Amino acid sequence: MSQFFNYDSPRAQKARYARHMAHQDVALMTLICAWVLLIFGLGVVWGVRSSWGWLLVGLAGPLWMVGSWSRYLRDIPSQPNVQTIDGVLEPSLLGVLPREHTPKELAKLVMTTPGGRFIANRFGLGSEFLEPLVSGAAADTPKIWQEAERIRQLTGTTELTAAAVAAALIRSLPSVNQYLASAHIDQDDIVQGAAWYAHIRESIALRNQPRHDGGIGRDWSFGYTPLLTRFGYNLSEMPASNYLHAGLPSRDAAIQQVMHLLSQGGRSNVALVGGLGSGKTALVHTLARKLMNSDLSIPRNLQFCQIIALDPSSLIANAPGRGELESLVQRLCYEAVSAKNTILFLDDAQLFFEDGNGAVNLSNVLMPMLEGGALKLIMAMDEQRWLRIMQATPALAQYMNRVMLAPTDETETRRLMEDQVLVYEFRNHTLYSYQSLQAVYRLSSRFLNEQVMPGRALKLLETAADFAEDGFVTKRSVEQAIEQTQGVKVGTADTAQERETLMNLEQLIHERMINQTRAVQVVSDALRRARAGVRNPERPIGTFLFLGPTGVGKTELAKSVAAVFFGGEERLVRLDLNEYSGPNDVNRLIADASQDQNSLTAQISRNPFSVVLLDEIEKAHPHVLNTLLQLLDEGILRDINNREVSFRDAVLIATSNAGADRIRQHIEAGEKLEQFEEQFTNELINSNTFRPEFLNRFDEIVLFRPLTPEELLRVIDIILKGLNKNLAAQKLTLHVDDDAKRALVDAGYDPRLGARPMRRIVQRAVENIVANQMLSGQAAPGSEIRITLQDVQTMLQRSKAE
Amino acid sequence: MLLALVSWWYTAGWSGLMEKAGQRSARLLETFSVKLLLGSLFDPFRQISAGTTRGGSFDMQLRALGDRLFSRAFGAVIRSLFILLGLVASVAVFVFSLVQLIMWPFIPLLPVAAVLLALLGVHL
């Protein structure tokens, strides 16, 4: 195909005529007028016996011609054999192109066509963006056509769409990458956008083709199915919205396989096995629609077969008595066999083969029918259920041919979304940007683990419509949908307040804990990296091992992170690993939410955006530690049902008191943490406390040093601050003298226990005094309670005596 | 534009009309399921008597045979009727299309002919 444009080619001329003439209304109105004039004219000639009626008849002729021509002009097929660009150019653009045009003029004209506007709107670029940026030199036009032709070949279409021309113009911009980057896209995305537009045009053309549904006598050779109509849904008669619109290679192959299995003699039954959301039901809907078309690719014995899905709830409700259900199902099966054109479909087939609420075991009824081979049956279920049925009723599994339905890959999911988005747009009066579709795929893969592709992407796509801004669904709308439904933060920090928080994380954390500056620093850095979007998204936000004596702030730091960054201390998932010291405790760790709501996987499935605190990790069984290895490495843990649970939005903190005495010895010897950190880690490995491969998987191993009496004074201040906060509700303030605080520290100081005794001491000495004063009426609302050294000493002596 | 219209009328327009006539007839035959009905002319009508009689008494089998024969005969009559209807409709459409094809080249001449007829005072 050359890069030249032949203004005088018949197709170009036709497109120009079509611009004015090829409107449905024009064609219809002129043809109606022609008929009216013809009938009226003949009426005048014959009825009134006036020869002037012929003039009306004569007028009908040109009108008829115009109407017919207008209808013809609506369809201008491509002529790929023509060597100039006008042979394949989309008529809406071809009809407006002047003989000579610069890229600038071309850009202006492209934006008047649906294809050009499609690119401008879907990418959020605006229809005015292109014209000022492209070249104004006519000599550059052939290059644009050349590029457009290249895009046409890349997208594999016959027609050169206006969207492809718009894409070519964008790709010809001098600083295209920089320009596109500001819209969060690249050049490949623009080509994908052109392919999307071409696909829509092809789908519309395909839909407008006549269907060959067999006509009025189609079902006369097949039996009536009154019972099945009552207890099931005829998928073949359902509206077209439930089937797969796009021709997806993996799904087409599965449909072919199902058709082959159903058409062969003998046991022509299919078990469609795939994860939730893999599109099993949609595939059967597609098959139902396909079978109702006299297509040569359909085996003769399946042509015009109807697929009826049985409704288990309706069956159970209508057959309450003992044995009634079995008899009813038997009659339904006989009816399906007798009709000779009916395939039964058991969606969520486990409901028919398991005893329980809303379920019933019909394997004994169905098995003889399946064995005979007369009944055609399709079952759909997930792999776990299939395995369970195989285990419980191996004979049943033997009669079925399993067809696995794998999740769709990115290309297929994108194609499905592109089709489905048109339905959602029509339904919700919204417009989805291209970037929103990218975000849907990325975020649904990461956060919606309860389903597989394409179900999870379509689910998020639909939810995102609720977060549209001015009817436009953007990348941000999708992020908000995920943030609201999953309780995670996925976008980069975008509000001034959040940026302020991130920049002052250390300060905010230090409001709750004393010293341990290095620990606070490494955790804060990890959180900042996460919210700036520069971290590795395939791993948790941060994985830390906190080592140090008890009461030095390890747990408090985890709580502080949960409160400051994740929005509240309830975002802390805490597991005491001394409770996981047995080899079988792994099962408890990864238990399904339905069995144990407090298992690690269940809690993170509910709240993926959390701090996971694994306390006393050295006490966990090696099997438990092995299980945690994958979690530390990839941020993924598989639950007991082999479902992936993502920890990629969590901060993982493991704590241990191992080697606490050694840390104290080093500190007492006057060494700084940084000086003996490496040596200390080696000691832990050499003493077999931790295996090196385990320690290596943490982002940081942070040593906490024992608190000094001066630091404990600040801990007392924090505790008193909390107490004052509680008293504020009763309009009281508490003041503790400095020497009294010192006495509290002296009384509670124990280098082995750190800050832990401080809270007990404050409780014993301070809170008791406050309580007594309040109850005795000494502390009236609005007053200040002052606690002196003497008060503290008295209380401490009293409690010691007790 | 007028030239383009007239040249289309006698070339692509006319040949397109022939194509459409063929499509129309084929669609009509499909609407009446002519091909399908021919292929299943003697099948039992709606499988009304297709129930199994294996293992039944001689009386039952005889009755089932009678039912089946009746169903097939009834089906053959209904199907033949619709095949006939389809063929008649198809022929009618074909004749209409043929007339349209013959008339087509004269439609551009209609205004001239109409003026002449009016001036000559021709009545029906």
mmCIF file of C-alpha atoms in Angstrom, chain A residues 213-369:
data_model
loop_
_atom_site.group_PDB
_atom_site.id
_atom_site.type_symbol
_atom_site.label_atom_id
_atom_site.label_comp_id
_atom_site.label_asym_id
_atom_site.label_seq_id
_atom_site.Cartn_x
_atom_site.Cartn_y
_atom_site.Cartn_z
ATOM 1 C CA ASP A 213 -31.681 -19.481 13.164
ATOM 2 C CA GLY A 214 -33.494 -22.207 11.264
ATOM 3 C CA GLY A 215 -36.863 -20.536 10.705
ATOM 4 C CA ILE A 216 -40.334 -21.466 11.903
ATOM 5 C CA GLY A 217 -40.020 -25.225 11.483
ATOM 6 C CA ARG A 218 -36.732 -25.529 13.338
ATOM 7 C CA ASP A 219 -38.049 -27.309 16.420
ATOM 8 C CA TRP A 220 -40.747 -29.442 14.817
ATOM 9 C CA SER A 221 -38.627 -32.556 14.894
ATOM 10 C CA PHE A 222 -37.842 -32.052 18.565
ATOM 11 C CA GLY A 223 -40.041 -32.762 21.555
ATOM 12 C CA TYR A 224 -41.801 -30.385 23.920
ATOM 13 C CA THR A 225 -40.060 -29.665 27.225
ATOM 14 C CA PRO A 226 -42.745 -28.327 29.598
ATOM 15 C CA LEU A 227 -41.119 -29.647 32.786
ATOM 16 C CA LEU A 228 -37.691 -28.363 31.847
ATOM 17 C CA THR A 229 -39.168 -24.984 31.008
ATOM 18 C CA ARG A 230 -40.690 -24.920 34.486
ATOM 19 C CA PHE A 231 -37.619 -25.983 36.440
ATOM 20 C CA GLY A 232 -34.878 -24.446 34.359
ATOM 21 C CA TYR A 233 -33.741 -21.555 32.217
ATOM 22 C CA ASN A 234 -33.423 -21.972 28.515
ATOM 23 C CA LEU A 235 -30.068 -20.367 27.798
ATOM 24 C CA SER A 236 -30.715 -20.523 24.072
ATOM 25 C CA GLU A 237 -33.610 -18.120 24.472
ATOM 26 C CA MET A 238 -31.853 -15.689 26.781
ATOM 27 C CA PRO A 239 -30.816 -12.221 25.592
ATOM 28 C CA ALA A 240 -27.390 -11.897 24.068
ATOM 29 C CA SER A 241 -25.819 -9.958 26.959
ATOM 30 C CA ASN A 242 -24.516 -13.053 28.766
ATOM 31 C CA TYR A 243 -22.261 -14.438 26.122
ATOM 32 C CA LEU A 244 -18.655 -13.690 25.266
ATOM 33 C CA HIS A 245 -18.626 -11.061 22.560
ATOM 34 C CA ALA A 246 -15.008 -11.234 21.616
ATOM 35 C CA GLY A 247 -13.502 -14.179 19.791
ATOM 36 C CA LEU A 248 -11.009 -15.232 22.429
ATOM 37 C CA PRO A 249 -8.633 -17.974 21.266
ATOM 38 C CA SER A 250 -8.674 -19.837 24.598
ATOM 39 C CA ARG A 251 -12.472 -19.708 24.880
ATOM 40 C CA ASP A 252 -13.026 -20.578 21.221
ATOM 41 C CA ALA A 253 -10.807 -23.623 21.710
ATOM 42 C CA ALA A 254 -12.772 -24.621 24.834
ATOM 43 C CA ILE A 255 -16.088 -24.248 22.965
ATOM 44 C CA GLN A 256 -14.774 -26.392 20.120
ATOM 45 C CA GLN A 257 -13.654 -29.004 22.623
ATOM 46 C CA VAL A 258 -17.037 -29.009 24.381
ATOM 47 C CA MET A 259 -18.836 -29.315 21.029
ATOM 48 C CA HIS A 260 -16.598 -32.161 19.994
ATOM 49 C CA LEU A 261 -17.218 -34.025 23.252
ATOM 50 C CA LEU A 262 -20.972 -33.466 23.123
ATOM 51 C CA SER A 263 -21.238 -34.565 19.518
ATOM 52 C CA GLN A 264 -19.324 -37.808 19.814
ATOM 53 C CA GLY A 265 -21.183 -41.033 20.540
ATOM 54 C CA GLY A 266 -21.258 -42.654 23.971
ATOM 55 C CA ARG A 267 -20.719 -40.602 27.084
ATOM 56 C CA SER A 268 -21.082 -37.163 25.653
ATOM 57 C CA ASN A 269 -20.993 -35.246 28.917
ATOM 58 C CA VAL A 270 -18.738 -32.421 29.914
ATOM 59 C CA ALA A 271 -17.490 -31.204 33.273
ATOM 60 C CA LEU A 272 -16.378 -27.627 32.789
ATOM 61 C CA VAL A 273 -13.832 -27.028 35.519
ATOM 62 C CA GLY A 274 -12.383 -23.615 36.270
ATOM 63 C CA GLY A 275 -11.918 -21.110 39.045
ATOM 64 C CA LEU A 276 -14.600 -18.707 40.178
ATOM 65 C CA GLY A 277 -14.826 -15.962 37.578
ATOM 66 C CA SER A 278 -13.130 -17.933 34.804
ATOM 67 C CA GLY A 279 -16.265 -17.567 32.680
ATOM 68 C CA LYS A 280 -17.748 -21.081 32.764
ATOM 69 C CA THR A 281 -21.342 -19.873 32.678
ATOM 70 C CA ALA A 282 -20.581 -17.279 30.009
ATOM 71 C CA LEU A 283 -18.955 -19.995 27.926
ATOM 72 C CA VAL A 284 -22.099 -22.142 28.096
ATOM 73 C CA HIS A 285 -24.202 -19.096 27.141
ATOM 74 C CA THR A 286 -21.926 -18.569 24.137
ATOM 75 C CA LEU A 287 -22.225 -22.215 23.206
ATOM 76 C CA ALA A 288 -26.042 -22.022 23.488
ATOM 77 C CA ARG A 289 -26.088 -19.085 21.120
ATOM 78 C CA LYS A 290 -23.671 -20.716 18.719
ATOM 79 C CA LEU A 291 -25.728 -23.909 18.487
ATOM 80 C CA MET A 292 -28.786 -21.921 17.436
ATOM 81 C CA ASN A 293 -27.064 -20.816 14.246
ATOM 82 C CA SER A 294 -26.888 -23.028 11.166
ATOM 83 C CA ASP A 295 -23.133 -22.712 11.028
ATOM 84 C CA LEU A 296 -21.250 -25.380 9.088
ATOM 85 C CA SER A 297 -18.656 -25.685 11.879
ATOM 86 C CA ILE A 298 -21.323 -27.067 14.237
ATOM 87 C CA PRO A 299 -21.629 -30.860 14.263
ATOM 88 C CA ARG A 300 -24.910 -31.928 12.675
ATOM 89 C CA ASN A 301 -26.234 -33.686 15.791
ATOM 90 C CA LEU A 302 -25.795 -30.502 17.838
ATOM 91 C CA GLN A 303 -27.332 -28.092 15.382
ATOM 92 C CA PHE A 304 -30.263 -26.205 16.962
ATOM 93 C CA CYS A 305 -29.816 -28.008 20.281
ATOM 94 C CA GLN A 306 -31.052 -25.957 23.209
ATOM 95 C CA ILE A 307 -29.198 -25.738 26.520
ATOM 96 C CA ILE A 308 -31.379 -25.673 29.615
ATOM 97 C CA ALA A 309 -29.872 -24.796 32.991
ATOM 98 C CA LEU A 310 -31.576 -26.540 35.902
ATOM 99 C CA ASP A 311 -32.484 -24.375 38.866
ATOM 100 C CA PRO A 312 -31.684 -26.337 42.074
ATOM 101 C CA SER A 313 -33.662 -24.051 44.395
ATOM 102 C CA SER A 314 -36.786 -24.420 42.280
ATOM 103 C CA LEU A 315 -36.342 -28.194 42.190
ATOM 104 C CA ILE A 316 -35.926 -28.496 45.947
ATOM 105 C CA ALA A 317 -38.843 -26.152 46.640
ATOM 106 C CA ASN A 318 -41.168 -28.153 44.414
ATOM 107 C CA ALA A 319 -40.230 -31.608 45.624
ATOM 108 C CA PRO A 320 -40.215 -31.493 49.420
ATOM 109 C CA GLY A 321 -41.225 -35.109 50.067
ATOM 110 C CA ARG A 322 -38.890 -38.030 50.401
ATOM 111 C CA GLY A 323 -37.931 -39.416 47.001
ATOM 112 C CA GLU A 324 -39.901 -36.712 45.176
ATOM 113 C CA LEU A 325 -36.824 -34.857 44.082
ATOM 114 C CA GLU A 326 -35.181 -37.968 42.644
ATOM 115 C CA SER A 327 -38.351 -38.770 40.735
ATOM 116 C CA LEU A 328 -38.637 -35.205 39.443
ATOM 117 C CA VAL A 329 -35.029 -35.151 38.246
ATOM 118 C CA GLN A 330 -35.541 -38.495 36.554
ATOM 119 C CA ARG A 331 -38.559 -37.112 34.683
ATOM 120 C CA LEU A 332 -36.579 -34.042 33.690
ATOM 121 C CA CYS A 333 -33.796 -36.201 32.324
ATOM 122 C CA TYR A 334 -36.233 -38.364 30.365
ATOM 123 C CA GLU A 335 -37.819 -35.240 28.951
ATOM 124 C CA ALA A 336 -34.413 -33.940 27.862
ATOM 125 C CA VAL A 337 -33.572 -37.281 26.218
ATOM 126 C CA SER A 338 -36.981 -37.577 24.523
ATOM 127 C CA ALA A 339 -36.850 -34.035 23.163
ATOM 128 C CA LYS A 340 -33.703 -35.025 21.231
ATOM 129 C CA ASN A 341 -32.396 -31.445 21.128
ATOM 130 C CA THR A 342 -31.779 -30.678 24.770
ATOM 131 C CA ILE A 343 -28.516 -30.408 26.644
ATOM 132 C CA LEU A 344 -28.852 -30.084 30.406
ATOM 133 C CA PHE A 345 -26.615 -27.619 32.188
ATOM 134 C CA LEU A 346 -25.852 -27.856 35.904
ATOM 135 C CA ASP A 347 -24.239 -24.585 36.921
ATOM 136 C CA ASP A 348 -22.507 -24.780 40.310
ATOM 137 C CA ALA A 349 -22.871 -28.524 39.841
ATOM 138 C CA GLN A 350 -21.692 -29.273 43.366
ATOM 139 C CA LEU A 351 -25.185 -28.256 44.532
ATOM 140 C CA PHE A 352 -26.503 -31.382 42.814
ATOM 141 C CA PHE A 353 -23.949 -33.746 44.265
ATOM 142 C CA GLU A 354 -23.491 -32.664 47.858
ATOM 143 C CA ASP A 355 -25.794 -33.040 50.792
ATOM 144 C CA GLY A 356 -26.431 -29.900 52.748
ATOM 145 C CA ASN A 357 -28.374 -26.654 52.892
ATOM 146 C CA GLY A 358 -29.709 -25.736 49.463
ATOM 147 C CA ALA A 359 -27.924 -28.739 47.973
ATOM 148 C CA VAL A 360 -28.915 -32.290 47.200
ATOM 149 C CA ASN A 361 -27.076 -35.419 46.160
ATOM 150 C CA LEU A 362 -28.501 -36.632 42.881
ATOM 151 C CA SER A 363 -25.552 -38.732 41.762
ATOM 152 C CA ASN A 364 -27.561 -41.967 42.131
ATOM 153 C CA VAL A 365 -30.269 -40.637 39.830
ATOM 154 C CA LEU A 366 -27.961 -39.131 37.253
ATOM 155 C CA MET A 367 -25.392 -41.890 37.023
ATOM 156 C CA PRO A 368 -27.584 -44.494 35.226
ATOM 157 C CA MET A 369 -28.642 -41.822 32.724
#
